[in-house]
Amino acid sequence: MPAQSTYDCIATQTLGSNTGTITFSSIPQTYTDLVLVAYTRDAGTNSSPFVSPMAMRLNSDSGSNYSNTHMYGNGSSMFSSRETNSNFPTVGQLVTSSAGANIFGMQHIHFLGYSNTSRQKTILTRSAADSNGQGWSWQSVAYWRNTAGINTILLSGGIGGFATGSQFSLYGITAA
Amino acid sequence: MSFTFVKLAETRLTSNTATVTFSGISQSYTDLQLVISGKLNNAAQQTGFYIWYNGVNTTTYSDTFMQGAGTAVGSGRETNNVAAITVQTPSNATSPSSIFGNAEVYIPNYANSSNFKTWLASGVTENNSNTAYQNITAGLWRSTAAITSISVSSFGNGDWLTSSSFTLYGISNTI
């Protein structure tokens, strides 16, 4: 890997088959923040709305150590909700296969101070899923009550898992 | 040495301009990010701007957005449109001359020729007096064509004002 610059791609995964969860592990602790950009589709089907939740775990922690606050709009109404003491917090919405062929959504996930071992972790997610008549625009903040540096990120794909062609890219950002 | 986050092009307006277009976009990156500091010449307090690709203005665009306006929140949608609404920008009718809005449009897998194009737009305006907005918008262009040009305008609701700036970045996931 070349010398570290301000904005580096650390790892990327492009799915050649439907996959229930994806994991980035052994994340170097040499950056200040992480950004994970996900280009996603849920391989499953559902009735309206054609979206499903994407969930996250950090460092394989399956304890009730997560919370989050969301705000989202579905094209006619706007909502806000919260999860507390969750063990698998929702961090975005996926377009499902019910939306039709060729449609993917995206998530932009920012892990602030991920390597700082003095602070518990805050994660900001923005999510976009539109299918010409249905969809969500979504923003959430997640909180992991742990001061450990984030070395593993697991994302879980909704109903049927992440569809073939979904892509996940992890970037490191250096402040100095 | 390859770089991950690269400025591809920049436009800073020296006169009022109806439409800003980036064309001949390199196909060598994974994602695109368009960053705008802008203001529109319009009598309304706020004006949304639209985005379209490759010069195509057929009814192949749609969007879902949410917004907060300081006193109320709301969500809306457009379907089968000739361009997609992104976010609100301030207009010179009610904002002091020095106030511009900020917007960011992130377009993943823009060079993909298998799937429709999706993007996330976010934007903010604030003027300490009149209605101001913050928006997040999900957009869809039902075309599998790779994106080679991007155009933004108010679609007849005022020109971009002098000093508005538009910067296009390419992001590569090559390690």
PDB file of C-alpha atoms in Angstrom, chain A residues 7-12 37 39 71-78 101-106 108 126-139 167 169 171, chain B residues 1 4-5 30-31 61-67 73-77 79-80 104 106 108-109 114-116 118-120 122 136 138-140 142 171-175:
ATOM      1  CA  TYR A   7      -7.943  10.534   1.554  1.00  0.00           C
ATOM      2  CA  ASP A   8      -7.136   6.880   0.883  1.00  0.00           C
ATOM      3  CA  CYS A   9      -9.222   3.951  -0.253  1.00  0.00           C
ATOM      4  CA  ILE A  10      -8.523   1.258   2.335  1.00  0.00           C
ATOM      5  CA  ALA A  11     -10.644  -1.568   0.917  1.00  0.00           C
ATOM      6  CA  THR A  12     -13.469  -2.229  -1.499  1.00  0.00           C
ATOM      7  CA  VAL A  37     -19.733   4.571   0.634  1.00  0.00           C
ATOM      8  CA  TYR A  39     -24.004   1.337  -3.481  1.00  0.00           C
ATOM      9  CA  MET A  71     -34.993  11.486  10.509  1.00  0.00           C
ATOM     10  CA  TYR A  72     -36.417  10.424   7.173  1.00  0.00           C
ATOM     11  CA  GLY A  73     -38.908  11.356   4.527  1.00  0.00           C
ATOM     12  CA  ASN A  74     -40.914   9.002   2.327  1.00  0.00           C
ATOM     13  CA  GLY A  75     -42.108  11.488  -0.242  1.00  0.00           C
ATOM     14  CA  SER A  76     -45.267  12.499   1.583  1.00  0.00           C
ATOM     15  CA  SER A  77     -44.421  12.659   5.286  1.00  0.00           C
ATOM     16  CA  MET A  78     -41.389  13.202   7.433  1.00  0.00           C
ATOM     17  CA  ALA A 101     -34.590  -3.875 -12.263  1.00  0.00           C
ATOM     18  CA  ASN A 102     -31.417  -1.783 -12.388  1.00  0.00           C
ATOM     19  CA  ILE A 103     -32.285   0.364  -9.365  1.00  0.00           C
ATOM     20  CA  PHE A 104     -29.716   0.783  -6.588  1.00  0.00           C
ATOM     21  CA  GLY A 105     -29.544   3.218  -3.681  1.00  0.00           C
ATOM     22  CA  MET A 106     -26.621   4.541  -1.699  1.00  0.00           C
ATOM     23  CA  HIS A 108     -22.683   7.541   2.926  1.00  0.00           C
ATOM     24  CA  ARG A 126     -27.091   9.658   4.957  1.00  0.00           C
ATOM     25  CA  SER A 127     -29.057   7.290   2.795  1.00  0.00           C
ATOM     26  CA  ALA A 128     -30.787   7.714  -0.564  1.00  0.00           C
ATOM     27  CA  ALA A 129     -33.243   5.291  -2.142  1.00  0.00           C
ATOM     28  CA  ASP A 130     -35.653   6.395  -4.899  1.00  0.00           C
ATOM     29  CA  SER A 131     -37.571   4.204  -7.333  1.00  0.00           C
ATOM     30  CA  ASN A 132     -39.770   6.713  -9.221  1.00  0.00           C
ATOM     31  CA  GLY A 133     -42.806   6.647  -6.998  1.00  0.00           C
ATOM     32  CA  GLN A 134     -41.385   5.237  -3.791  1.00  0.00           C
ATOM     33  CA  GLY A 135     -38.294   5.758  -1.707  1.00  0.00           C
ATOM     34  CA  TRP A 136     -36.727   7.423   1.296  1.00  0.00           C
ATOM     35  CA  SER A 137     -34.278  10.143   2.025  1.00  0.00           C
ATOM     36  CA  TRP A 138     -32.707   9.378   5.361  1.00  0.00           C
ATOM     37  CA  GLN A 139     -30.228  10.718   7.873  1.00  0.00           C
ATOM     38  CA  GLN A 167     -20.414  -2.211  -3.879  1.00  0.00           C
ATOM     39  CA  SER A 169     -15.762   1.221  -0.491  1.00  0.00           C
ATOM     40  CA  TYR A 171     -11.915   5.349   2.802  1.00  0.00           C
TER      41      TYR A 171
ATOM     42  CA  MET B   1       0.966   7.454  -7.736  1.00  0.00           C
ATOM     43  CA  THR B   4      -8.277   8.961  -4.334  1.00  0.00           C
ATOM     44  CA  PHE B   5     -10.033  12.344  -4.238  1.00  0.00           C
ATOM     45  CA  THR B  30     -15.671   5.343  -9.131  1.00  0.00           C
ATOM     46  CA  ASP B  31     -17.873   8.162  -7.815  1.00  0.00           C
ATOM     47  CA  TYR B  61     -35.879  11.508 -13.515  1.00  0.00           C
ATOM     48  CA  SER B  62     -37.408  11.192 -10.055  1.00  0.00           C
ATOM     49  CA  ASP B  63     -36.565  12.179  -6.508  1.00  0.00           C
ATOM     50  CA  THR B  64     -37.630  11.863  -2.879  1.00  0.00           C
ATOM     51  CA  PHE B  65     -36.683  14.645  -0.519  1.00  0.00           C
ATOM     52  CA  MET B  66     -37.088  15.790   3.049  1.00  0.00           C
ATOM     53  CA  GLN B  67     -36.606  19.290   4.355  1.00  0.00           C
ATOM     54  CA  VAL B  73     -40.643  19.823   8.233  1.00  0.00           C
ATOM     55  CA  GLY B  74     -41.858  18.070   5.147  1.00  0.00           C
ATOM     56  CA  SER B  75     -41.201  15.433   2.528  1.00  0.00           C
ATOM     57  CA  GLY B  76     -42.082  15.390  -1.128  1.00  0.00           C
ATOM     58  CA  ARG B  77     -41.484  13.548  -4.340  1.00  0.00           C
ATOM     59  CA  THR B  79     -41.764  11.325 -10.629  1.00  0.00           C
ATOM     60  CA  ASN B  80     -41.276  11.049 -14.368  1.00  0.00           C
ATOM     61  CA  GLU B 104     -23.306  18.678  -2.214  1.00  0.00           C
ATOM     62  CA  TYR B 106     -22.693  12.539  -4.380  1.00  0.00           C
ATOM     63  CA  PRO B 108     -21.832   6.659  -6.869  1.00  0.00           C
ATOM     64  CA  ASN B 109     -20.869   4.373  -9.758  1.00  0.00           C
ATOM     65  CA  SER B 114     -25.500  -1.643 -16.302  1.00  0.00           C
ATOM     66  CA  ASN B 115     -27.661   0.144 -13.746  1.00  0.00           C
ATOM     67  CA  PHE B 116     -29.745   3.277 -13.397  1.00  0.00           C
ATOM     68  CA  THR B 118     -28.727   7.213  -8.197  1.00  0.00           C
ATOM     69  CA  TRP B 119     -27.411  10.044  -6.045  1.00  0.00           C
ATOM     70  CA  LEU B 120     -27.630  11.741  -2.680  1.00  0.00           C
ATOM     71  CA  SER B 122     -27.787  17.622   0.689  1.00  0.00           C
ATOM     72  CA  ILE B 136     -31.636  15.778   1.863  1.00  0.00           C
ATOM     73  CA  ALA B 138     -32.507  10.888  -3.084  1.00  0.00           C
ATOM     74  CA  GLY B 139     -32.399  11.043  -6.882  1.00  0.00           C
ATOM     75  CA  LEU B 140     -32.792   8.521  -9.692  1.00  0.00           C
ATOM     76  CA  ARG B 142     -33.611   5.753 -15.177  1.00  0.00           C
ATOM     77  CA  ILE B 171     -13.307   9.650  -6.127  1.00  0.00           C
ATOM     78  CA  SER B 172     -11.466   6.447  -6.912  1.00  0.00           C
ATOM     79  CA  ASN B 173     -11.703   3.187  -4.956  1.00  0.00           C
ATOM     80  CA  THR B 174      -8.501   1.912  -6.489  1.00  0.00           C
ATOM     81  CA  ILE B 175      -6.102   0.909  -3.724  1.00  0.00           C
TER      82      ILE B 175
END
